[in-house]
Steps between C-alpha positions, in 0.01 A plus 500: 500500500312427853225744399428316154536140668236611769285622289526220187465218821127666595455500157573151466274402795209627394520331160544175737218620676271515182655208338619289749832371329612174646867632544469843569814585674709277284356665181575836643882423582572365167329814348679752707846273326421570178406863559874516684696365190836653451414556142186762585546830556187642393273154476530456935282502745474941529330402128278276646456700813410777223248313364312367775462803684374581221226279490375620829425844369291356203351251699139626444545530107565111457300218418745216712722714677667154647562356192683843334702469802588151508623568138694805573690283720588261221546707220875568538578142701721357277692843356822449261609808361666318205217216480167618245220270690530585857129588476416106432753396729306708768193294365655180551626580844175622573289152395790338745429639766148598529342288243341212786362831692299676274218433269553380143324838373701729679804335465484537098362848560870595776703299196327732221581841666875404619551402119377885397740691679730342229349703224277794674250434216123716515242280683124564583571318838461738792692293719809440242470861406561615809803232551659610206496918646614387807821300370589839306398787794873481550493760230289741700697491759688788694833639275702368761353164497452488119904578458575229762284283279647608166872366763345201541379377190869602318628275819326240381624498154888607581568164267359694187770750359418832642463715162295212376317516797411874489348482143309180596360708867436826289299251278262362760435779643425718231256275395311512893529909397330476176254262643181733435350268837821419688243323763155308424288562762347868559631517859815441375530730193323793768717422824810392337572570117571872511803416777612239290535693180677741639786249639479372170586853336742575778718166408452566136635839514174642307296800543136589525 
């Protein structure tokens, strides 16, 4: 928990740095709340941790590296596991806070790429592209971490009846398997997509 508040807080400072945010340790505290809800299990701040450390490998492959990570740090703000537009909420909570500190272009540009990571639709933006892989690398990840995941995301959903909830996992992810691209970007689908099939197959119970 210390290591991922540490590291998210540096994080945090040098977006203040670039942007200069007029409330930057308020902003910060009321993010690190909604990252701590009871109701997340998977959606908390190891996700976002994830994410931006993320970032800082890719660094040199994006456009606005400050802007994909001021997103990434809105796109699961507002998280409901029984709500369907958490991903506008996070938009909306986004404009709230930050709207009098940035610019009118990239504000609408933040608020466009928080909105996709409700849908994970194809893009030709680099920058969104590249948002979109990192919100699912989770499903490169280690065994260990990818079962712990799998624990996490059936922790969120313990309100959904758990046969019900089996069929509806096995669903989603069986479509992320047969996915000929699971990722959009070439880094991605060379770095990461093998490792994610095969957690994929593992959970699925398939064979090669």
């Amino acid at each position: 928990m210390q290591q991922y508040l540490s590291t998210l807080e540096k994080s945090w400072y040098e977006l203040h740095r670039h942007y200069q945010f007029s409330e930057p340790q308020r902003t910060f505290n009321k993010l690190i709340a909604a990252y701590s809800e009871k109701q997340r299990a998977y959606h908390t701040i190891q996700h976002l941790y994830e994410c931006l450390v993320l970032v800082e490998t890719i660094r040199s492959e994006l456009n606005d590296s400050n802007a994909v990570a001021l997103a990434l740090w809105f796109h699961d703000a507002v998280y409901d596991p029984q709500a369907k537009d958490n991903e506008l909420k996070s938009v909306e909570l986004f404009e709230r806070y930050l709207a009098q500190d940035l610019q009118i272009d990239r504000i609408q540009k933040i608020k466009r790429w928080i909105a996709a990571t409700q849908k994970h639709e194809s893009t030709e933006e680099v920058d969104l592209q590249f948002l979109l892989d990192i919100d699912l690398a989770i499903l490169a990840t280690s065994p260990e971490r990818f079962e712990e995941y799998e624990q996490q995301i059936q922790q969120e959903y313990a309100w959904v009846d758990p046969d019900v909830y089996l069929i509806k996992r096995k669903e989603v992810l069986a479509h992320f398997y047969q996915t000929e691209s699971l990722y959009q970007t070439a880094y991605f689908q060379q770095n990461f997509e093998q490792r994610a099939k095969g957690n994929l197959r593992g959970y699925l119970g398939l064979s090669l």
